[in-house]
Tab-separated table of C-alpha atoms in Angstrom:
chain	number	residue	atom	x	y	z
A	1	MET	CA	77.539	75.860	75.136
A	2	LYS	CA	79.793	73.633	76.934
A	3	GLN	CA	83.192	73.161	74.392
A	4	ALA	CA	86.085	71.633	75.053
A	5	LEU	CA	88.752	70.073	73.702
A	6	SER	CA	89.709	66.281	73.745
A	7	LEU	CA	93.322	64.367	73.243
A	8	VAL	CA	92.820	61.811	70.048
A	9	GLN	CA	96.044	60.547	70.024
A	10	LYS	CA	99.885	61.753	70.594
A	11	LEU	CA	102.646	60.686	68.700
A	12	SER	CA	106.184	60.533	68.939
A	13	ALA	CA	107.178	62.738	66.191
A	14	HIS	CA	109.947	63.081	65.848
A	15	PRO	CA	112.146	62.203	68.699
A	16	ASP	CA	114.652	64.031	70.585
A	17	SER	CA	114.307	67.223	68.512
A	18	ARG	CA	112.173	69.514	67.599
A	19	CYS	CA	109.023	69.112	65.979
A	20	TRP	CA	108.336	72.757	63.846
A	21	PHE	CA	104.731	72.894	62.307
A	22	VAL	CA	102.472	70.655	60.481
A	23	SER	CA	100.500	70.610	57.208
A	24	TRP	CA	97.254	69.019	56.899
A	25	SER	CA	97.101	67.312	53.368
A	26	PRO	CA	93.590	69.161	51.375
A	27	ASN	CA	91.409	66.480	51.933
A	28	GLY	CA	92.380	66.603	54.757
A	29	ALA	CA	93.841	62.115	55.101
A	30	LEU	CA	97.470	62.620	55.299
A	31	LEU	CA	99.174	64.889	57.793
A	32	ALA	CA	102.761	66.195	56.689
A	33	SER	CA	105.015	66.889	60.346
A	34	CYS	CA	108.709	68.803	59.754
A	35	GLY	CA	111.708	68.829	62.109
A	36	GLY	CA	115.080	69.476	63.471
A	37	ASP	CA	115.922	66.114	62.885
A	38	LYS	CA	115.868	66.948	58.947
A	39	THR	CA	112.860	64.768	58.121
A	40	ILE	CA	109.620	65.191	56.768
A	41	ARG	CA	106.904	62.221	57.828
A	42	ILE	CA	103.663	61.188	56.774
A	43	TRP	CA	100.970	60.253	59.700
A	44	GLY	CA	97.958	58.430	58.227
A	45	HIS	CA	95.040	56.739	59.405
A	46	GLU	CA	94.922	53.468	60.164
A	47	GLY	CA	92.213	51.684	62.582
A	48	ASP	CA	91.448	53.482	64.990
A	49	SER	CA	94.695	55.878	65.746
A	50	TRP	CA	97.506	57.468	63.331
A	51	ILE	CA	100.508	56.484	62.327
A	52	CYS	CA	103.861	57.513	59.923
A	53	LYS	CA	102.878	56.151	56.528
A	54	SER	CA	106.164	57.481	55.615
A	55	VAL	CA	110.150	59.630	56.022
A	56	LEU	CA	111.419	61.862	53.333
A	57	GLN	CA	114.746	62.066	54.527
A	58	ASP	CA	117.711	62.952	52.876
A	59	GLY	CA	115.897	66.420	50.625
A	60	HIS	CA	117.437	68.532	53.905
A	61	GLN	CA	121.327	69.314	55.409
A	62	ARG	CA	119.534	70.966	57.806
A	63	THR	CA	116.277	72.093	59.829
A	64	VAL	CA	112.739	71.420	57.455
A	65	ARG	CA	110.997	74.560	59.225
A	66	LYS	CA	107.422	74.084	57.540
A	67	VAL	CA	105.692	71.621	55.221
A	68	ALA	CA	103.163	72.863	52.718
A	69	TRP	CA	101.016	70.062	49.964
A	70	SER	CA	100.462	72.079	46.533
A	71	PRO	CA	95.986	72.006	46.327
A	72	CYS	CA	96.154	68.827	43.856
A	73	GLY	CA	97.142	66.650	47.282
A	74	ASN	CA	100.263	65.547	44.829
A	75	TYR	CA	103.077	67.774	45.838
A	76	LEU	CA	104.788	68.828	49.032
A	77	ALA	CA	107.868	71.786	49.239
A	78	SER	CA	109.260	71.811	52.601
A	79	ALA	CA	111.318	75.121	53.364
A	80	SER	CA	114.638	74.109	55.135
A	81	PHE	CA	117.349	76.400	56.936
A	82	ASP	CA	119.376	75.057	54.398
A	83	ALA	CA	118.823	77.551	52.353
A	84	THR	CA	116.371	75.470	49.779
A	85	THR	CA	113.338	74.494	49.300
A	86	CYS	CA	112.368	70.835	47.868
A	87	ILE	CA	109.140	69.456	46.249
A	88	TRP	CA	108.313	66.677	46.449
A	89	LYS	CA	105.452	65.266	44.268
A	90	LYS	CA	103.628	62.204	45.379
A	91	LYS	CA	103.983	58.224	43.818
A	92	GLU	CA	101.769	55.966	45.162
A	93	ASP	CA	102.427	56.145	48.831
A	94	ASP	CA	105.772	57.329	48.895
A	95	PHE	CA	107.404	60.379	47.960
A	96	GLU	CA	110.122	60.976	45.843
A	97	SER	CA	112.552	64.095	45.514
A	98	LEU	CA	111.160	66.633	42.922
A	99	THR	CA	113.413	70.181	42.351
A	100	VAL	CA	115.013	71.688	44.093
A	101	LEU	CA	114.665	75.521	44.638
A	102	GLU	CA	117.284	77.427	45.219
A	103	GLY	CA	118.729	81.211	45.629
A	104	HIS	CA	117.953	82.731	49.257
A	105	GLU	CA	121.268	83.296	50.963
A	106	ASN	CA	120.129	81.833	54.287
A	107	GLU	CA	117.914	80.294	56.225
A	108	VAL	CA	114.118	79.490	54.310
A	109	LYS	CA	111.377	79.604	56.781
A	110	CYS	CA	108.036	79.086	55.136
A	111	VAL	CA	107.112	78.253	51.828
A	112	ALA	CA	103.488	78.678	50.428
A	113	TRP	CA	100.598	77.327	47.201
A	114	ALA	CA	98.905	79.552	45.537
A	115	PRO	CA	95.375	78.690	45.439
A	116	SER	CA	95.347	77.603	41.551
A	117	GLY	CA	99.127	75.277	42.691
A	118	ASN	CA	100.517	77.663	40.020
A	119	LEU	CA	102.714	79.957	42.155
A	120	LEU	CA	105.038	79.145	45.101
A	121	ALA	CA	106.033	81.726	47.073
A	122	THR	CA	109.331	81.500	49.903
A	123	CYS	CA	110.893	83.475	52.799
A	124	SER	CA	113.862	84.363	54.888
A	125	ARG	CA	115.999	84.797	56.575
A	126	ASP	CA	117.992	87.347	54.037
A	127	LYS	CA	114.495	89.521	54.414
A	128	SER	CA	113.230	88.341	51.130
A	129	VAL	CA	110.309	86.535	49.677
A	130	TRP	CA	110.864	85.022	46.569
A	131	VAL	CA	107.542	84.500	43.889
A	132	TRP	CA	108.045	81.197	41.997
A	133	GLU	CA	105.081	80.252	38.871
A	134	VAL	CA	105.240	76.434	37.486
A	135	ASP	CA	104.808	75.042	34.800
A	136	GLU	CA	103.289	72.510	33.038
A	137	GLU	CA	106.273	70.330	32.748
A	138	ASP	CA	106.748	71.010	36.453
A	139	GLU	CA	109.169	73.232	36.034
A	140	TYR	CA	110.159	75.722	38.648
A	141	GLU	CA	110.609	79.741	37.581
A	142	CYS	CA	111.457	82.442	40.478
A	143	VAL	CA	109.288	85.237	38.784
A	144	THR	CA	110.122	87.891	41.626
A	145	VAL	CA	112.060	88.685	44.260
A	146	ILE	CA	110.377	91.608	47.477
A	147	ASN	CA	112.733	92.696	49.288
A	148	SER	CA	109.212	95.303	51.779
A	149	HIS	CA	110.325	93.853	54.756
A	150	THR	CA	113.690	95.269	56.756
A	151	GLN	CA	114.566	91.839	58.775
A	152	ASP	CA	113.748	87.948	58.763
A	153	VAL	CA	110.162	86.912	57.217
A	154	LYS	CA	108.619	84.382	59.418
A	155	HIS	CA	105.533	82.922	57.475
A	156	VAL	CA	104.562	83.784	53.766
A	157	VAL	CA	100.242	82.572	53.724
A	158	TRP	CA	98.493	83.014	50.306
A	159	HIS	CA	94.817	84.133	49.697
A	160	PRO	CA	92.166	81.899	49.195
A	161	THR	CA	90.692	82.757	46.174
A	162	GLN	CA	92.578	86.285	45.386
A	163	GLU	CA	96.392	85.848	43.842
A	164	LEU	CA	97.270	87.311	47.353
A	165	LEU	CA	100.010	87.351	49.047
A	166	ALA	CA	100.727	88.506	52.892
A	167	SER	CA	103.967	87.650	54.861
A	168	ALA	CA	104.738	88.275	58.720
A	169	SER	CA	108.404	89.570	59.248
A	170	TYR	CA	111.262	90.364	62.828
A	171	ASP	CA	110.329	93.809	61.688
A	172	ASN	CA	107.083	93.875	63.713
A	173	ASN	CA	105.044	94.771	60.300
A	174	ILE	CA	102.926	92.255	57.796
A	175	CYS	CA	103.638	93.123	54.211
A	176	ILE	CA	100.358	91.691	51.357
A	177	TYR	CA	101.389	91.618	47.827
A	178	LYS	CA	99.561	91.382	44.497
A	179	GLU	CA	100.377	91.442	40.509
A	180	GLU	CA	101.141	94.595	38.798
A	181	ASP	CA	102.666	93.853	34.686
A	182	ASP	CA	104.362	91.470	35.696
A	183	ASP	CA	105.438	92.911	38.810
A	184	TRP	CA	105.290	91.413	42.343
A	185	GLU	CA	104.076	94.736	45.265
A	186	CYS	CA	103.178	95.763	48.241
A	187	ARG	CA	100.300	97.377	48.797
A	188	ALA	CA	99.772	97.248	51.723
A	189	THR	CA	102.034	97.255	55.147
A	190	LEU	CA	100.194	96.533	58.348
A	191	GLN	CA	101.987	97.345	61.389
A	192	GLY	CA	100.779	97.665	64.564
A	193	HIS	CA	102.155	94.360	66.259
A	194	THR	CA	105.304	95.277	68.662
A	195	SER	CA	107.320	92.691	67.829
A	196	THR	CA	108.179	89.903	65.692
A	197	VAL	CA	105.293	88.443	63.678
A	198	TRP	CA	105.074	85.260	64.093
A	199	SER	CA	101.988	83.688	61.866
A	200	LEU	CA	99.398	84.833	59.738
A	201	CYS	CA	95.856	83.064	58.514
A	202	PHE	CA	93.680	84.420	56.486
A	203	ASP	CA	89.020	83.126	57.313
A	204	ALA	CA	87.085	81.452	54.991
A	205	THR	CA	86.416	84.744	53.104
A	206	GLY	CA	89.813	86.506	52.526
A	207	GLU	CA	88.084	89.847	53.576
A	208	ARG	CA	89.604	88.941	56.861
A	209	MET	CA	93.750	88.013	58.965
A	210	ALA	CA	94.534	87.031	62.254
A	211	SER	CA	98.371	87.266	62.568
A	212	CYS	CA	99.452	87.009	66.073
A	213	SER	CA	103.432	87.698	67.625
A	214	ASP	CA	106.086	87.596	69.919
A	215	ASP	CA	103.944	90.331	71.555
A	216	ARG	CA	102.170	87.955	72.734
A	217	THR	CA	98.893	89.042	70.987
A	218	VAL	CA	96.803	87.813	68.270
A	219	LYS	CA	95.255	90.234	65.682
A	220	ILE	CA	92.617	90.103	63.695
A	221	TRP	CA	93.004	92.674	61.014
A	222	LYS	CA	89.738	93.098	57.783
A	223	GLU	CA	90.260	94.552	54.362
A	224	TYR	CA	88.168	97.688	53.502
A	225	PRO	CA	87.248	99.320	49.923
A	226	THR	CA	88.940	101.604	48.960
A	227	ASP	CA	87.932	104.914	47.237
A	228	SER	CA	88.804	104.467	43.972
A	229	GLY	CA	89.481	100.470	43.985
A	230	GLN	CA	93.509	101.122	42.499
A	231	GLY	CA	96.935	101.520	44.537
A	232	ASN	CA	97.292	100.645	47.770
A	233	LEU	CA	95.638	98.311	49.422
A	234	SER	CA	92.972	98.626	52.769
A	235	TRP	CA	94.220	96.654	55.763
A	236	LYS	CA	92.855	97.902	59.338
A	237	CYS	CA	93.225	96.394	62.192
A	238	VAL	CA	89.513	95.307	63.914
A	239	CYS	CA	90.543	93.105	67.176
A	240	THR	CA	93.649	92.844	69.258
A	241	LEU	CA	93.721	89.020	71.646
A	242	SER	CA	96.052	91.007	74.163
A	243	GLY	CA	95.736	88.733	78.090
A	244	TYR	CA	94.827	84.949	77.337
A	245	HIS	CA	98.542	84.870	76.734
A	246	GLY	CA	101.630	83.883	79.028
A	247	ARG	CA	104.126	84.236	76.010
A	248	THR	CA	105.312	84.676	72.510
A	249	VAL	CA	102.555	82.954	70.307
A	250	TYR	CA	103.910	80.899	67.611
A	251	ASP	CA	101.007	80.189	65.513
A	252	VAL	CA	98.308	80.970	64.749
A	253	VAL	CA	94.637	79.463	62.354
A	254	TRP	CA	91.722	79.691	61.462
A	255	CYS	CA	89.240	76.518	60.881
A	256	ARG	CA	87.803	77.137	56.582
A	257	LEU	CA	84.556	75.041	58.231
A	258	THR	CA	83.983	76.834	61.850
A	259	GLY	CA	85.170	79.777	62.094
A	260	ALA	CA	86.878	78.490	65.291
A	261	LEU	CA	90.468	80.433	65.596
A	262	ALA	CA	93.206	78.495	67.556
A	263	THR	CA	96.807	79.746	69.080
A	264	ALA	CA	99.809	77.528	69.928
A	265	CYS	CA	102.407	79.476	72.665
A	266	GLY	CA	105.677	79.662	74.035
A	267	ASP	CA	103.660	78.653	77.228
A	268	ASP	CA	102.460	75.216	76.322
A	269	ALA	CA	99.042	75.846	75.559
A	270	VAL	CA	96.300	75.641	73.006
A	271	ARG	CA	93.661	77.753	72.310
A	272	VAL	CA	90.575	78.086	70.655
A	273	PHE	CA	88.521	80.828	70.647
A	274	LYS	CA	85.535	81.112	68.904
A	275	GLU	CA	83.477	84.822	67.342
A	276	ASP	CA	80.448	86.081	68.860
A	277	VAL	CA	78.229	86.499	65.653
A	278	THR	CA	75.887	89.104	67.090
A	279	ALA	CA	78.573	92.065	67.091
A	280	ASN	CA	79.020	94.897	64.727
A	281	PRO	CA	81.811	92.833	61.733
A	282	ASP	CA	83.898	96.160	62.389
A	283	GLU	CA	84.601	95.940	66.037
A	284	PRO	CA	84.671	91.710	65.867
A	285	VAL	CA	84.654	89.531	69.651
A	286	PHE	CA	86.310	86.824	69.847
A	287	SER	CA	86.070	84.701	73.014
A	288	LEU	CA	88.394	82.018	74.425
A	289	VAL	CA	85.982	78.312	74.775
A	290	ALA	CA	88.949	75.616	75.258
A	291	GLN	CA	92.538	75.579	76.009
A	292	VAL	CA	94.307	73.594	77.480
A	293	THR	CA	97.114	74.842	79.287
A	294	LYS	CA	100.014	71.716	79.546
A	295	ALA	CA	98.933	70.500	75.998
A	296	HIS	CA	102.131	69.436	75.164
A	297	SER	CA	105.803	69.477	78.083
A	298	GLN	CA	107.004	72.175	75.888
A	299	ASP	CA	106.708	74.804	73.346
A	300	VAL	CA	103.407	74.789	70.946
A	301	ASN	CA	105.115	75.539	67.841
A	302	CYS	CA	101.897	74.814	65.001
A	303	VAL	CA	98.002	74.160	65.120
A	304	ALA	CA	96.591	73.216	61.820
A	305	TRP	CA	92.665	72.493	61.326
A	306	ASN	CA	91.994	69.527	59.371
A	307	PRO	CA	90.258	70.490	56.491
A	308	LYS	CA	87.729	68.224	55.831
A	309	GLU	CA	86.896	67.001	58.871
A	310	ALA	CA	85.348	69.811	61.659
A	311	GLY	CA	86.778	70.088	65.024
A	312	LEU	CA	89.916	68.012	64.570
A	313	LEU	CA	92.944	69.925	65.490
A	314	ALA	CA	96.645	68.923	65.245
A	315	SER	CA	99.582	70.885	67.132
A	316	CYS	CA	102.954	70.051	67.258
A	317	SER	CA	105.998	70.692	70.073
A	318	ASP	CA	109.898	71.451	71.292
A	319	SER	CA	109.169	68.336	73.051
A	320	GLY	CA	108.712	65.967	69.192
A	321	GLU	CA	105.737	65.632	70.152
A	322	ILE	CA	102.196	66.307	67.314
A	323	ALA	CA	98.448	65.642	69.456
A	324	ILE	CA	95.666	65.234	68.024
A	325	TRP	CA	92.930	66.660	69.327
A	326	ARG	CA	88.921	66.379	68.637
A	327	PHE	CA	87.306	70.614	69.993
A	328	GLN	CA	84.678	69.437	70.334
A	329	GLU	CA	81.112	72.401	70.797
A	330	GLU	CA	77.451	71.425	72.435
A	331	ASP	CA	74.351	72.956	72.274
B	1	MET	CA	122.654	85.154	64.596
B	2	SER	CA	124.559	87.877	63.579
B	3	SER	CA	127.654	87.667	66.258
B	4	LYS	CA	130.586	89.381	65.104
B	5	MET	CA	133.428	87.863	65.857
B	6	SER	CA	136.296	90.026	67.481
B	7	THR	CA	139.503	87.951	65.199
B	8	GLY	CA	142.234	90.442	65.383
B	9	SER	CA	144.785	90.950	68.651
B	10	GLN	CA	143.059	93.999	69.084
B	11	LEU	CA	141.366	93.959	72.501
B	12	GLU	CA	137.603	95.439	72.886
B	13	ASN	CA	138.408	95.999	76.347
B	14	ALA	CA	141.853	95.693	77.174
B	15	ASN	CA	141.597	96.053	80.853
B	16	PRO	CA	138.922	94.750	82.666
B	17	VAL	CA	137.629	95.187	85.565
B	18	ILE	CA	137.949	91.713	87.792
B	19	PHE	CA	135.888	90.348	90.421
B	20	GLN	CA	136.307	87.956	93.188
B	21	ARG	CA	135.327	84.756	91.852
B	22	SER	CA	132.922	82.917	94.364
B	23	GLY	CA	132.864	80.528	96.935
B	24	GLU	CA	131.397	76.686	96.581
B	25	ARG	CA	128.320	76.061	97.348
B	26	LEU	CA	127.513	74.943	100.531
B	27	LEU	CA	125.671	71.514	100.155
B	28	THR	CA	122.818	71.731	103.032
B	29	ALA	CA	121.460	68.081	104.261
B	30	SER	CA	117.972	68.067	102.233
B	31	GLU	CA	119.539	68.317	99.129
B	32	GLU	CA	121.854	65.694	99.951
B	33	ASP	CA	118.721	63.731	100.479
B	34	GLU	CA	117.284	62.064	97.735
B	35	ASP	CA	113.679	61.681	99.383
B	36	VAL	CA	113.581	65.163	99.730
B	37	HIS	CA	112.303	67.228	96.678
B	38	ASP	CA	114.757	70.101	95.743
B	39	PRO	CA	113.575	73.036	93.672
B	40	ILE	CA	116.095	74.585	91.515
B	41	ASP	CA	117.358	77.737	93.381
B	42	ASP	CA	118.775	80.509	91.865
B	43	ARG	CA	122.256	79.902	93.420
B	44	GLU	CA	122.796	76.579	91.330
B	45	ILE	CA	121.804	78.528	87.856
B	46	PHE	CA	124.108	80.807	89.080
B	47	ASP	CA	126.456	77.898	89.802
B	48	LEU	CA	125.782	76.580	86.283
B	49	ILE	CA	127.027	80.248	84.523
B	50	ARG	CA	129.611	81.874	86.691
B	51	SER	CA	132.345	80.291	85.068
B	52	ILE	CA	131.433	80.504	81.547
B	53	ASN	CA	134.224	81.546	79.694
B	54	ASP	CA	134.657	85.545	78.155
B	55	PRO	CA	135.244	85.261	74.471
B	56	GLU	CA	137.959	87.738	74.825
B	57	HIS	CA	139.518	87.191	77.584
B	58	PRO	CA	141.247	84.878	79.306
B	59	LEU	CA	138.171	84.760	82.473
B	60	SER	CA	135.202	83.739	83.487
B	61	LEU	CA	131.828	86.043	82.760
B	62	GLU	CA	132.171	85.623	87.480
B	63	GLU	CA	134.708	87.652	87.318
B	64	LEU	CA	133.934	90.309	84.658
B	65	ASN	CA	130.721	90.799	86.372
B	66	VAL	CA	128.902	89.905	83.106
B	67	VAL	CA	126.867	87.511	84.761
B	68	GLU	CA	125.596	87.112	89.083
B	69	GLN	CA	123.450	85.316	91.634
B	70	VAL	CA	121.679	88.640	92.535
B	71	ARG	CA	120.258	88.868	88.291
B	72	VAL	CA	119.236	84.947	88.181
B	73	LYS	CA	115.608	84.267	89.178
B	74	VAL	CA	114.443	80.683	89.314
B	75	ASN	CA	111.027	79.547	89.901
B	76	ASP	CA	110.902	75.727	89.824
B	77	ALA	CA	107.522	75.791	90.030
B	78	GLU	CA	106.708	77.465	87.538
B	79	SER	CA	109.355	75.766	85.972
B	80	THR	CA	111.208	79.884	84.939
B	81	VAL	CA	114.743	80.799	84.384
B	82	GLY	CA	115.921	84.662	83.890
B	83	VAL	CA	119.178	86.060	83.811
B	84	GLU	CA	120.191	89.584	83.481
B	85	PHE	CA	123.825	89.594	82.113
B	86	THR	CA	125.964	92.713	81.880
B	87	PRO	CA	127.920	93.175	79.184
B	88	THR	CA	131.793	95.315	80.263
B	89	ILE	CA	131.152	97.681	77.874
B	90	PRO	CA	128.022	99.095	76.054
B	91	HIS	CA	129.718	98.412	73.131
B	92	CYS	CA	130.768	94.370	73.313
B	93	SER	CA	130.851	93.742	70.481
B	94	MET	CA	130.286	90.086	71.940
B	95	ALA	CA	127.185	90.400	73.840
B	96	THR	CA	125.024	88.556	71.010
B	97	LEU	CA	127.466	85.862	71.749
B	98	ILE	CA	128.089	85.899	75.305
B	99	GLY	CA	123.830	86.383	76.341
B	100	LEU	CA	123.891	82.434	73.558
B	101	SER	CA	127.207	80.933	74.831
B	102	ILE	CA	124.871	81.341	78.479
B	103	LYS	CA	121.374	80.677	77.163
B	104	VAL	CA	123.304	77.162	75.957
B	105	LYS	CA	124.576	76.856	78.682
B	106	LEU	CA	120.904	76.520	80.290
B	107	LEU	CA	119.201	74.355	77.793
B	108	ARG	CA	121.788	71.887	78.127
B	109	SER	CA	122.215	71.472	81.811
B	110	LEU	CA	118.256	72.062	82.416
B	111	PRO	CA	115.247	69.987	82.386
B	112	ASP	CA	113.354	70.407	78.787
B	113	ARG	CA	110.060	71.927	81.125
B	114	PHE	CA	112.203	74.959	80.975
B	115	LYS	CA	111.694	78.170	79.860
B	116	ILE	CA	115.390	80.106	79.829
B	117	ASP	CA	114.850	83.615	79.047
B	118	VAL	CA	118.120	85.351	78.969
B	119	HIS	CA	119.279	88.950	79.057
B	120	ILE	CA	121.034	91.851	79.032
B	121	THR	CA	120.028	93.980	82.210
B	122	PRO	CA	118.481	96.814	81.534
B	123	GLY	CA	120.935	99.949	80.665
B	124	THR	CA	124.147	98.449	79.960
B	125	HIS	CA	124.464	98.169	76.656
B	126	ALA	CA	123.848	100.342	73.006
B	127	SER	CA	122.247	97.664	71.254
B	128	GLU	CA	120.002	95.892	74.229
B	129	GLU	CA	117.011	95.966	72.097
B	130	ALA	CA	118.321	94.443	69.072
B	131	VAL	CA	120.247	92.026	71.172
B	132	ASN	CA	116.673	90.763	73.850
B	133	LYS	CA	115.034	90.393	70.566
B	134	GLN	CA	117.663	88.237	69.035
B	135	LEU	CA	118.163	86.152	72.099
B	136	ALA	CA	114.359	85.163	71.917
B	137	ASP	CA	113.769	84.089	68.549
B	138	LYS	CA	114.751	80.515	69.621
B	139	GLU	CA	114.295	80.146	65.433
B	140	ARG	CA	116.949	81.881	64.863
B	141	VAL	CA	118.546	80.788	68.395
B	142	ALA	CA	118.266	77.275	66.917
B	143	ALA	CA	119.308	77.995	63.104
B	144	ALA	CA	122.918	79.848	65.317
B	145	LEU	CA	123.253	76.106	66.249
B	146	GLU	CA	123.647	74.786	63.221
B	147	ASN	CA	125.943	76.534	62.087
B	148	SER	CA	129.432	74.411	62.827
B	149	SER	CA	131.705	78.070	63.169
B	150	LEU	CA	128.719	79.475	65.665
B	151	LEU	CA	128.944	76.341	67.265
B	152	GLU	CA	132.168	76.077	68.175
B	153	VAL	CA	132.831	79.392	69.269
B	154	VAL	CA	130.183	79.015	71.779
B	155	ASN	CA	131.281	75.579	72.838
B	156	GLN	CA	135.226	77.135	73.118
B	157	CYS	CA	133.095	79.618	75.146
B	158	LEU	CA	131.423	76.491	77.501
B	159	SER	CA	134.486	74.350	77.637
B	160	THR	CA	135.930	74.033	81.436
B	161	ARG	CA	139.755	75.951	81.445
B	162	SER	CA	142.379	74.238	83.299
B	163	ILE	CA	144.030	77.055	85.511
């Protein structure tokens, strides 16, 4: 089987700045990017190419680190080094700032919407994870502050179907949280990485999670049932992908359509791994099936699979660029 | 980046040993020839960082032996630069700030293709691992450089002294 990543288009998205993160809208039609120039840009398809549809500025005073679309696609949340999270509402072709979530002591590193769209999680260098509740009036209220990490929290991500939240930290650990009587509690701490965990992604079913780290590895974690079904959750590392990445792995993303796993690395490369479907599910085997060693001229910060178009991958870099790739498999 | 700044008059290392500064580098004929590919070498990197000011003393990092040419490793073909620096005392609270200044100097001076790794010389600082981890975390370095008061201190370290 021949597999390759081919370049569709490169965009100078955040010139003279870093592009930190890209995120596809739920219908796959728009791509939001953010960066060190304090702006958020919205990219859309026009004819044969991707163009900038709108620029969201004046929302943040410092770097915009990450952005996240609500599951309905009508809202965009942006996490900034200015210690705030902005909520933007889509209005026809533009976006307006709806509200600003304040409370973190310093840089907000990540924001993520729960699958229901009623909850939002943020995390910060202040070591905390906050869960916010959204009501029908577009009012946001912080319902919990969780302090399970001992260091800077880099990433938060929700389970694809359940109200289960995971976070990754500079303390090398991953925490998984569940709500218990109106309180969010850490129900599992996943230890194994030997340096900062930069990103996390659940697979389509939510039974497994991929993590990536400054230790240059990617780990696959699997949930195992516990005796009582109550109390702590049991997640075990079932696979470690080592030897593939030359520097820090900044992002890992699991395609919900194809199961392909893509990584963004500080060695400028974008890589795609596929699982050997014949392997024992308790000892999965992943192989490198495609890579572009000089995908960007500088560190790759993020990779994102289009949620509707199988094989369409976006990446972004310290060079300020976005690249759109097509991952093709030929039988 | 949580680099503590000493603000009082109390010096951490009151009597540092002072080392001789290097002489000027001699340019070779091929270096002056614009048509010859001239890879960046260890000495050129060292020249970029040796005059950085110590945050505490009116001396350069070279004069305090915090940076040495033998602790600079450049590979132009692979676009990598590694620098080890040696704090003057094992509990130096300025270690992160010094490392950050070296990193910023190199980030500003070198082409973007270079990967720059700044570490403490192994075994020379009590918090070596923690300082190395902070310096390697580009997200925290980026956030630190958006902090105007910290940036001002770094720029002071990088400003050219009038002797």
